[in-house]
mmCIF file of C-alpha atoms in Angstrom:
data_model
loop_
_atom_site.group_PDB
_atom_site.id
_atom_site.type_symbol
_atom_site.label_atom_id
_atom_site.label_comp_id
_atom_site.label_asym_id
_atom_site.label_seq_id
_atom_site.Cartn_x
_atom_site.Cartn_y
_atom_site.Cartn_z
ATOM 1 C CA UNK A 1 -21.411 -3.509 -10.360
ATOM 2 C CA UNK A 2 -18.479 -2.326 -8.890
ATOM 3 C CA UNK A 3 -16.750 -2.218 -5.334
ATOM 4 C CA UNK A 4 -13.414 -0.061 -3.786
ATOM 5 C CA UNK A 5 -12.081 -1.963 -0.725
ATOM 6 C CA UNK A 6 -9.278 -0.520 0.817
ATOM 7 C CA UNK A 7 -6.034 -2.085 0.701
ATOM 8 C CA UNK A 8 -2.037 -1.318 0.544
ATOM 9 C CA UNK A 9 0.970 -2.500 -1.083
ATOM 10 C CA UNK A 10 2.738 -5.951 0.367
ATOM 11 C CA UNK A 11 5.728 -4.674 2.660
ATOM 12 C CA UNK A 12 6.660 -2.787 6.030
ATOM 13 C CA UNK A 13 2.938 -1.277 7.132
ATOM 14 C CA UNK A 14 4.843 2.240 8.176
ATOM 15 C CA UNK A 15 4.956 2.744 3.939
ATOM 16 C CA UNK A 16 2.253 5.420 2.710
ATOM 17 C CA UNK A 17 1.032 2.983 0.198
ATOM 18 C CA UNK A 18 -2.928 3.125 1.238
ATOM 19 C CA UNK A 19 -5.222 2.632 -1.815
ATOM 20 C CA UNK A 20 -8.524 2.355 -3.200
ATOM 21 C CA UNK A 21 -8.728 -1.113 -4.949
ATOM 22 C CA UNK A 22 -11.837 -2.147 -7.299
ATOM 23 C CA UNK A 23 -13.250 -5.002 -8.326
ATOM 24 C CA UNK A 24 -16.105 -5.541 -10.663
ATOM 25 C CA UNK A 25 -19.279 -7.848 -10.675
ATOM 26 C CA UNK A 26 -21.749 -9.058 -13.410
ATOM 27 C CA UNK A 27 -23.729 -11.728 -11.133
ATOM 28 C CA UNK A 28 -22.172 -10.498 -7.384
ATOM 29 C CA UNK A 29 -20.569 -13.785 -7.417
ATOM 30 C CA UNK A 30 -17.590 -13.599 -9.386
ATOM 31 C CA UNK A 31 -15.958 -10.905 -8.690
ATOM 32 C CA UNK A 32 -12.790 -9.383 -11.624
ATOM 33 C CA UNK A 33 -10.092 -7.456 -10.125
ATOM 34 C CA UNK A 34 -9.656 -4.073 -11.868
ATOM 35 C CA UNK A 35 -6.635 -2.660 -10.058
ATOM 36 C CA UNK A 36 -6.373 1.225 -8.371
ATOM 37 C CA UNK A 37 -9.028 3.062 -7.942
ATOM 38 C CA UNK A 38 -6.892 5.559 -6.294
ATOM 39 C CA UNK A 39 -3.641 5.929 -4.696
ATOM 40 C CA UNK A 40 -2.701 8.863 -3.212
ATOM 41 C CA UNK A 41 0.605 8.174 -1.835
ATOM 42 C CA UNK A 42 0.051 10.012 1.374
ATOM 43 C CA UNK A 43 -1.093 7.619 3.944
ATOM 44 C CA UNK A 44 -0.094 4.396 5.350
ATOM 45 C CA UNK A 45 -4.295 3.138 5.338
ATOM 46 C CA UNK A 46 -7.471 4.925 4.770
ATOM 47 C CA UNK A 47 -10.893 3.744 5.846
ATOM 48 C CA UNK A 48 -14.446 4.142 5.247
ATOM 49 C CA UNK A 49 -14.672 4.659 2.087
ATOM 50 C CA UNK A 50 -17.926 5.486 0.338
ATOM 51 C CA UNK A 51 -18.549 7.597 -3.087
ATOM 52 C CA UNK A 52 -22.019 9.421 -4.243
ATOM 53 C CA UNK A 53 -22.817 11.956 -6.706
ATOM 54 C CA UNK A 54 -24.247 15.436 -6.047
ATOM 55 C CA UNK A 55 -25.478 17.401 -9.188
ATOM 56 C CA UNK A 56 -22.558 17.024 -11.610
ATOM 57 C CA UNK A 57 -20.000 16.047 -8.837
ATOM 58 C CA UNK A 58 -19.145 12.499 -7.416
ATOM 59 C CA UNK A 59 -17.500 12.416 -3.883
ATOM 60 C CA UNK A 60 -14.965 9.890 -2.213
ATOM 61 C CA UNK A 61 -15.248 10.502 1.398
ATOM 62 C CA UNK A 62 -12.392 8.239 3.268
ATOM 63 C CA UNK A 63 -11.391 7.970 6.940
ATOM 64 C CA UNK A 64 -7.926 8.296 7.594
ATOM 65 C CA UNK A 65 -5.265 7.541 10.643
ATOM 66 C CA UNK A 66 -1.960 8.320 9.467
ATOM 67 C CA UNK A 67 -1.988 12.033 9.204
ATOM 68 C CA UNK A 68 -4.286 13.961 10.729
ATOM 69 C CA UNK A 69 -6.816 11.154 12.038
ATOM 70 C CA UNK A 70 -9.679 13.039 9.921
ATOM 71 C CA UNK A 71 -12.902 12.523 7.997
ATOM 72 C CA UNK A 72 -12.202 13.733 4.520
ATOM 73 C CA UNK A 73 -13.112 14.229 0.832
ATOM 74 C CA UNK A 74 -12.255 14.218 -2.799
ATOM 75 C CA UNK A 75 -14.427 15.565 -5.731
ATOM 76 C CA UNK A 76 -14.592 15.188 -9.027
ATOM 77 C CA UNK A 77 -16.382 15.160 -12.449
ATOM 78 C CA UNK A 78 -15.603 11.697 -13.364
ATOM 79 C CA UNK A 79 -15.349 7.996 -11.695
ATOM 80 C CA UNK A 80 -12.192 8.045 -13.323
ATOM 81 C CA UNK A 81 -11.050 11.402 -11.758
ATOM 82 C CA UNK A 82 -8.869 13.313 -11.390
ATOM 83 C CA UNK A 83 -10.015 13.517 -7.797
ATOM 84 C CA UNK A 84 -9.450 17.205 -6.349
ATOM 85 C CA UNK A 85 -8.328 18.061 -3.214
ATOM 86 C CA UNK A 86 -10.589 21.240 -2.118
ATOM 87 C CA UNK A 87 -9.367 24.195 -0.036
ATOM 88 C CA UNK A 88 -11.001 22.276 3.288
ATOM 89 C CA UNK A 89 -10.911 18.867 2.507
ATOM 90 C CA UNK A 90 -12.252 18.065 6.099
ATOM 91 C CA UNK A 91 -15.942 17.692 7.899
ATOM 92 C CA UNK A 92 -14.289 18.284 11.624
ATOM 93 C CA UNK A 93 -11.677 18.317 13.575
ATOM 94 C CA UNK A 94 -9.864 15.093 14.942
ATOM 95 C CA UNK A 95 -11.905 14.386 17.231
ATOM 96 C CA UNK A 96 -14.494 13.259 14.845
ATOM 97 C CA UNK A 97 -14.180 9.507 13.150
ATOM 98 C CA UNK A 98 -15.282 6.883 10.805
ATOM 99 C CA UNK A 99 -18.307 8.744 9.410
ATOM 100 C CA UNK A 100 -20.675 7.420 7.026
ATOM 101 C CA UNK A 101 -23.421 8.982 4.868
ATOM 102 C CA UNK A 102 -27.272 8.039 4.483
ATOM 103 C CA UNK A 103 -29.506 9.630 2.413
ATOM 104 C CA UNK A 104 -33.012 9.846 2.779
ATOM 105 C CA UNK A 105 -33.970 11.616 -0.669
ATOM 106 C CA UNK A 106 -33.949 14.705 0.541
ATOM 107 C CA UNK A 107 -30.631 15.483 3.344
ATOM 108 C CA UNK A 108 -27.149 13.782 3.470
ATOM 109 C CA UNK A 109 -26.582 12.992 7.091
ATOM 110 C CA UNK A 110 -22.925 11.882 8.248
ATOM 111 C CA UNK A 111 -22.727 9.838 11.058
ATOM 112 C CA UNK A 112 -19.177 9.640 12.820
ATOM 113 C CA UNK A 113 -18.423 9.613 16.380
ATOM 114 C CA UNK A 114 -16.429 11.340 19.079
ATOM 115 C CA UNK A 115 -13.884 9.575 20.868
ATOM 116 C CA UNK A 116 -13.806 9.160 24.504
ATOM 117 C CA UNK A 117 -10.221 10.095 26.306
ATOM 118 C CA UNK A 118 -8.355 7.488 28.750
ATOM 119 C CA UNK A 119 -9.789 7.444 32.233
ATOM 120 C CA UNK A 120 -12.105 10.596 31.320
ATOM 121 C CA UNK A 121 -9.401 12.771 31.908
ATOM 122 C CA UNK A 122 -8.561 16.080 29.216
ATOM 123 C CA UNK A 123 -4.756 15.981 29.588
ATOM 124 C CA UNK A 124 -5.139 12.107 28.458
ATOM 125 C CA UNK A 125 -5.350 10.835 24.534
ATOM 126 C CA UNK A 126 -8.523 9.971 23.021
ATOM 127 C CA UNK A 127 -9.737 5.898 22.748
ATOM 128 C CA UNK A 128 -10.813 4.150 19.945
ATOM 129 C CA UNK A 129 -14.728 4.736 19.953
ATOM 130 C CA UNK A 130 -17.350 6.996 21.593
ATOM 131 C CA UNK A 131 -21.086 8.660 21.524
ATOM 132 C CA UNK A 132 -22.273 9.146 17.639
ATOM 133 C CA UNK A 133 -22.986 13.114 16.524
ATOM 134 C CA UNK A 134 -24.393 13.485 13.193
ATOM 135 C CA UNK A 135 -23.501 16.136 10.788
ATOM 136 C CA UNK A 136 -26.035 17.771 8.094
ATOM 137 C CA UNK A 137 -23.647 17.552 4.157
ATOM 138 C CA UNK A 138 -24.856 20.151 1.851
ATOM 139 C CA UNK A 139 -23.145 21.515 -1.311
ATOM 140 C CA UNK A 140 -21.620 24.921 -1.508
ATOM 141 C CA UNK A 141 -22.406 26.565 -5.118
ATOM 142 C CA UNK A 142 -18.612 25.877 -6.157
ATOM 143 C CA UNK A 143 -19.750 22.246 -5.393
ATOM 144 C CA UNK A 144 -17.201 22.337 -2.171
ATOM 145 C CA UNK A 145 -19.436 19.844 1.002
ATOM 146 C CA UNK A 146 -20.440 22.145 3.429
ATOM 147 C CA UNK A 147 -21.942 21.006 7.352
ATOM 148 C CA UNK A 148 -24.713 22.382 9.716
ATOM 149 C CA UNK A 149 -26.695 20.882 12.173
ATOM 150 C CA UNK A 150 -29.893 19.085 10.889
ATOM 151 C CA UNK A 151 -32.835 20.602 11.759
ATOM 152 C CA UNK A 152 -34.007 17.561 13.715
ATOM 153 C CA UNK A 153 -31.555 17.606 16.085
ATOM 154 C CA UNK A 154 -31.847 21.373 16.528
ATOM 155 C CA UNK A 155 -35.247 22.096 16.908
ATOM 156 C CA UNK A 156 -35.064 19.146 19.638
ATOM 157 C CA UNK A 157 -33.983 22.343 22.335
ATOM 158 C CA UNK A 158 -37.236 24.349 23.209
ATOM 159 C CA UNK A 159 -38.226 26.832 25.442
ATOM 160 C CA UNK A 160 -35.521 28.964 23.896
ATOM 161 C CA UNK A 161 -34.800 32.461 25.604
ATOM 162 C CA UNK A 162 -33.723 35.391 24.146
ATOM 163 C CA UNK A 163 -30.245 36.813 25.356
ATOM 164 C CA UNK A 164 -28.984 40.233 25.688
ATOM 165 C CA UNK A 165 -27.199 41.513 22.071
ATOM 166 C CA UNK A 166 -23.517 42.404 22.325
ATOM 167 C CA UNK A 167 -21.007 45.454 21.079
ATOM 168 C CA UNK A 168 -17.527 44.833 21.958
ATOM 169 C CA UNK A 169 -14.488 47.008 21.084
ATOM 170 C CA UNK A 170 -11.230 47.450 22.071
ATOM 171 C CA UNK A 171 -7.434 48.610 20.241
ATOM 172 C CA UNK A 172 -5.044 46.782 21.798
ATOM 173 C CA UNK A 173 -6.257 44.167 24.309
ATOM 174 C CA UNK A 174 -9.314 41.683 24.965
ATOM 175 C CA UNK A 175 -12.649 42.720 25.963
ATOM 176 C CA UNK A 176 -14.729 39.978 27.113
ATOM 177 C CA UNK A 177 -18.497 39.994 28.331
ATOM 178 C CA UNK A 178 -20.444 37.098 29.940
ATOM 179 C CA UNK A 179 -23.297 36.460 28.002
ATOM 180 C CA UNK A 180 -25.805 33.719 30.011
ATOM 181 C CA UNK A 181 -24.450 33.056 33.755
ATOM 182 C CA UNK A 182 -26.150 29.319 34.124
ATOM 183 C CA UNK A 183 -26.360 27.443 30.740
ATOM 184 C CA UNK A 184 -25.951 24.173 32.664
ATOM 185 C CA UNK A 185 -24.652 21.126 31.059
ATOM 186 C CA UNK A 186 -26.823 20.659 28.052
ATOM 187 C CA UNK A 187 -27.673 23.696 26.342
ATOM 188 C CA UNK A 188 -28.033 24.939 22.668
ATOM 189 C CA UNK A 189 -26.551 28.097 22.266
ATOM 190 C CA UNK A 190 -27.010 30.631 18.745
ATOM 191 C CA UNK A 191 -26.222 34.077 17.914
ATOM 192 C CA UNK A 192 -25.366 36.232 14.469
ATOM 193 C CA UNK A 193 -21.999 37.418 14.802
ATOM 194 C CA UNK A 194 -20.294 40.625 12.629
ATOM 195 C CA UNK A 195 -16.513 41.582 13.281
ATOM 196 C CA UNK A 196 -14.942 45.523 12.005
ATOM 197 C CA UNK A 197 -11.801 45.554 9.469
ATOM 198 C CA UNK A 198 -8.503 44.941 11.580
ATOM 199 C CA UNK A 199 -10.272 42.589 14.012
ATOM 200 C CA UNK A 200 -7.382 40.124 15.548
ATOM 201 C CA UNK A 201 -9.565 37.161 16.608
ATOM 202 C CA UNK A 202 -12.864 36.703 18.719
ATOM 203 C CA UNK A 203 -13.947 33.308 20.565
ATOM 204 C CA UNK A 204 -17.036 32.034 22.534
ATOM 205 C CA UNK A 205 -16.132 30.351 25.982
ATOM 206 C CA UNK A 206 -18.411 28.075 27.860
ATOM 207 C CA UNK A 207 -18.309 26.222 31.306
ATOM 208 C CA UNK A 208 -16.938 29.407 32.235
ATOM 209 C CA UNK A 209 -15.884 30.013 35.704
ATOM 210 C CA UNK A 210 -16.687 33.871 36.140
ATOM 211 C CA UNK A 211 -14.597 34.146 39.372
ATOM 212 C CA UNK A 212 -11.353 32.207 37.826
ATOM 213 C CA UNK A 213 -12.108 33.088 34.140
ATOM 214 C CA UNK A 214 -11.293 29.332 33.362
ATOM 215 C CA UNK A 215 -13.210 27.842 30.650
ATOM 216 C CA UNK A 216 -13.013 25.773 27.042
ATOM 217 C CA UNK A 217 -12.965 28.172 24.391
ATOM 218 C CA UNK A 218 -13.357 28.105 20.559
ATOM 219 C CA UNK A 219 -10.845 30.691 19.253
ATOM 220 C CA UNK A 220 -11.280 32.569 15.867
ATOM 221 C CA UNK A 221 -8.096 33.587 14.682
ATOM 222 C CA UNK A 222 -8.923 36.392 11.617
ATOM 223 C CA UNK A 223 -5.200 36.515 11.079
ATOM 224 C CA UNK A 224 -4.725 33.063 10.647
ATOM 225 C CA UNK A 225 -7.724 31.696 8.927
ATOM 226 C CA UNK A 226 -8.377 28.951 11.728
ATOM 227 C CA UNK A 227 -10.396 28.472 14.564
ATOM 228 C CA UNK A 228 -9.406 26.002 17.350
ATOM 229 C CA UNK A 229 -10.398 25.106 20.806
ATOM 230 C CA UNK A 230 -8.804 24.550 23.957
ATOM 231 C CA UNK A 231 -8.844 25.086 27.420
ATOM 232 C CA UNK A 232 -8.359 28.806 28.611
ATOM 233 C CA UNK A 233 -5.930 29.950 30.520
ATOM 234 C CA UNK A 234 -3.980 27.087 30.251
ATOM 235 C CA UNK A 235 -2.034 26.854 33.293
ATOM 236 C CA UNK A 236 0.345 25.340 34.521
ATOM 237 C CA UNK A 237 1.107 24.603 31.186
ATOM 238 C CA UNK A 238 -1.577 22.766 28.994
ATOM 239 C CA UNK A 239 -4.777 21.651 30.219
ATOM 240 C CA UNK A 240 -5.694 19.520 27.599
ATOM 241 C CA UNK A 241 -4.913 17.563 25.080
ATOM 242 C CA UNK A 242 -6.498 19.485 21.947
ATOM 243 C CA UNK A 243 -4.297 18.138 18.809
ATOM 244 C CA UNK A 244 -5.754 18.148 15.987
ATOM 245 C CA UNK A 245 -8.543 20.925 17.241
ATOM 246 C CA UNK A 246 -8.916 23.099 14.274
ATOM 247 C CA UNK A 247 -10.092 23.916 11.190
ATOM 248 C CA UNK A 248 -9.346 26.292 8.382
ATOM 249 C CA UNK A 249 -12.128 29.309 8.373
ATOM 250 C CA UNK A 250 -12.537 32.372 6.002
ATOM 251 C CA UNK A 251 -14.676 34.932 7.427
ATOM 252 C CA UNK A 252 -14.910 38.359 5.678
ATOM 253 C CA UNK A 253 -15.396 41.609 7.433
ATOM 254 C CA UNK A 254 -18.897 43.093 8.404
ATOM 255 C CA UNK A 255 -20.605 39.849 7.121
ATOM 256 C CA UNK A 256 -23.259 38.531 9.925
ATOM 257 C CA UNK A 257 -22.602 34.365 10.529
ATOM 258 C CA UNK A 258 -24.900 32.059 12.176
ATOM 259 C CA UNK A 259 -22.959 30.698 14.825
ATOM 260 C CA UNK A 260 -24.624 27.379 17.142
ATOM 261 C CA UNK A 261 -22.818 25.780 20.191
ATOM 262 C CA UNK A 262 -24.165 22.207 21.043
ATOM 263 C CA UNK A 263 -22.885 21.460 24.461
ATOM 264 C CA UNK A 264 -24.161 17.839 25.958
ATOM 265 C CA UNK A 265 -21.971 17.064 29.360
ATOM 266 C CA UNK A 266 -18.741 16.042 27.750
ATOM 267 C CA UNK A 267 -19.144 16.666 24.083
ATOM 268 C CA UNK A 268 -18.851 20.511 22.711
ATOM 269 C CA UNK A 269 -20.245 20.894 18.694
ATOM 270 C CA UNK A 270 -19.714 24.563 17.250
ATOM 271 C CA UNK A 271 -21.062 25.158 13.655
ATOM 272 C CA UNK A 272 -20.150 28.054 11.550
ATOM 273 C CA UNK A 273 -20.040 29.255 8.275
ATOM 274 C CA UNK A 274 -20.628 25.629 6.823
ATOM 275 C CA UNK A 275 -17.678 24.383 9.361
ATOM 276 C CA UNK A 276 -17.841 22.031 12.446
ATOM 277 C CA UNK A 277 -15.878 21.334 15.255
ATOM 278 C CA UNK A 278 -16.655 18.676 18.116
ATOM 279 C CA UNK A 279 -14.537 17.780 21.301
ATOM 280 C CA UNK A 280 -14.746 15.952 24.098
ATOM 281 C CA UNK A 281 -14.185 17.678 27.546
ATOM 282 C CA UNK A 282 -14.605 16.740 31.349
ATOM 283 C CA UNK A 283 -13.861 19.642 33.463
ATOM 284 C CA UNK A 284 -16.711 21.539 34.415
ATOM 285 C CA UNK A 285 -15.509 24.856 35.921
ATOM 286 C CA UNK A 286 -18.452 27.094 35.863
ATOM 287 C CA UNK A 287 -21.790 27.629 33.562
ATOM 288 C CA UNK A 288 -21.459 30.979 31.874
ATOM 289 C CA UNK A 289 -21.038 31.294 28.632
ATOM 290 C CA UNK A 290 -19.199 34.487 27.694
ATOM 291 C CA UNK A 291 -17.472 36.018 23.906
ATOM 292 C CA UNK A 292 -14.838 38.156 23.562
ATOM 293 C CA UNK A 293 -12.981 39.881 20.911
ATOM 294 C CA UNK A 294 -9.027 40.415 20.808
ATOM 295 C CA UNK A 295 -7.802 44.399 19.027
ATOM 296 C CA UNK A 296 -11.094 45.154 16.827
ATOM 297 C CA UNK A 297 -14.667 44.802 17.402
ATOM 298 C CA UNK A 298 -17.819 42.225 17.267
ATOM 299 C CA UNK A 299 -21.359 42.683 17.333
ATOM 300 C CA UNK A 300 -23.797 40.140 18.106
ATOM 301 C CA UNK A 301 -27.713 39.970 17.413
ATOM 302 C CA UNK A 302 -30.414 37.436 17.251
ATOM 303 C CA UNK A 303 -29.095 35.401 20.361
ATOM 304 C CA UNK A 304 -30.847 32.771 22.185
ATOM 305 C CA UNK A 305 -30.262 29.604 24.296
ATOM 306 C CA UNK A 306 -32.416 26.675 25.132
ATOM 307 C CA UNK A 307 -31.273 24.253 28.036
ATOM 308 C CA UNK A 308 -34.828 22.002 27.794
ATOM 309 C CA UNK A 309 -35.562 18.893 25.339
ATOM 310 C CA UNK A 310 -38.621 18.033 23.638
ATOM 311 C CA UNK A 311 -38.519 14.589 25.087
#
């Protein structure tokens, strides 16, 4: 038997000396120190730690508060690593914490939890704590962890309707087109999505005042490899604070994607691709939900929202 507890070196706390420590058991009584586990030497603490084993690969997924505040992963072949850092090392954004597994012989479900902001304000930084969202882990054939919604939660929204499909184009400026005018506050949103060659970026926007145009917005940046969401327009100045709001994304032209928007009150959870994002928001300026697309061209298909619960 053996167990990782996390630990750091003795000295000033502001040192990136964070560690995996293990100790091993023959009776769970006495317990043998064994020394590092793993020490990255990139983070003053990690948390959470917890390792299982998919197919040939083992996992060490960690919580950590020093860089990006993050859920994240290493894989490798062997206990004994090396322990690789993969492309996106991440399960969400930063607004996403202290996640652990459980496995019911058949899914991987991560449980972590979206933080709450001081006085329930946007502009204000988040609190330690919040409401719990679970996350579906699957592995991608090049053994990289993958997220979706589980199917439980999902087919909890009924009564779905069908929307109206979408063609958007434009050359040099954005083109946007309200989809649903009154999704409400709790509404499961899902449509296939296809972008041309040269597209610049396309985004979905939600709480959408249609008068205004103010809304949230997740933003995909084709340029940049990145989608991120924030509040839209953001005047005067920003409207919220969205550090840490992003995550890497590498979508190829005139491939379809599943995309599904969870929206409950004040928590937002977009799927794509294998890639989450939550955050927590608390103006409501409108209900539409509209897309857009920024110098190319989208398509959309299969769309449909549900705004009812199988209670």
């Amino acid at each position: 038997m053996f167990l990782n507890i996390r630990a750091r070196a003795e000295g000033d706390k502001r040192k990136q000396t964070g560690r995996l420590v293990t100790f091993t058991s023959k009776n769970l009584k006495d317990w043998n120190f064994q020394g590092d586990f793993w020490s990255p030497g990139i983070y003053t603490m990690f948390e959470m730690p917890e390792i299982f084993k998919i197919g040939e690969w083992w996992y060490l997924v960690y919580s950590e508060y020093s860089q990006q505040n993050k859920i994240l992963y290493r894989m490798s072949k062997s206990l004994k690593g090396p322990w690789i850092r993969p492309k996106d090392d991440a399960f969400d954004g930063s607004a996403y914490y202290a996640g652990r597994t459980a496995f019911d012989g058949n899914r991987r479900i991560l449980f972590g939890w979206v933080p709450t902001k001081l006085n329930c304000e946007d502009m204000n930084q988040y609190e330690w704590g919040g409401t719990l969202v679970p996350h579906e882990v699957y592995q991608r054939e090049d053994g990289t962890l993958g997220t979706k919604v589980p199917d439980s939660v999902w087919n909890t929204f009924t009564n779905r309707e069908e929307l109206e499909s979408l063609s958007l184009k434009t050359i040099d400026t954005r083109e946007e087109a309200i989809i649903c005018k009154d999704a409400g506050r709790l509404f499961a949103f899902e449509t296939t999505i296809k972008f041309e060659e040269g597209t610049r970026e396309f985004s979905i926007r939600f709480y959408e005042d249609e008068e205004l145009s103010e809304a949230y917005e997740y933003k995909f940046s084709l340029v940049d490899n990145r989608f991120t969401f924030d509040k839209n327009p953001n005047y005067k100045w920003f409207q919220m604070m969205n550090k840490g709001l992003e995550r890497p994304i590498y979508l190829e032209v005139n491939k379809e994607y599943n995309l599904r928007l969870i929206v409950d009150d004040t928590i937002s959870t977009l799927y794509i691709d294998g890639v989450a994002l939550n955050a927590r928001i608390y103006k409501k300026f409108g209900d539409a939900i509209a897309l857009t697309v920024t110098d190319g061209a989208i398509t959309t298909s299969n769309t449909t929202i549900s705004k009812t619960l199988n209670r």
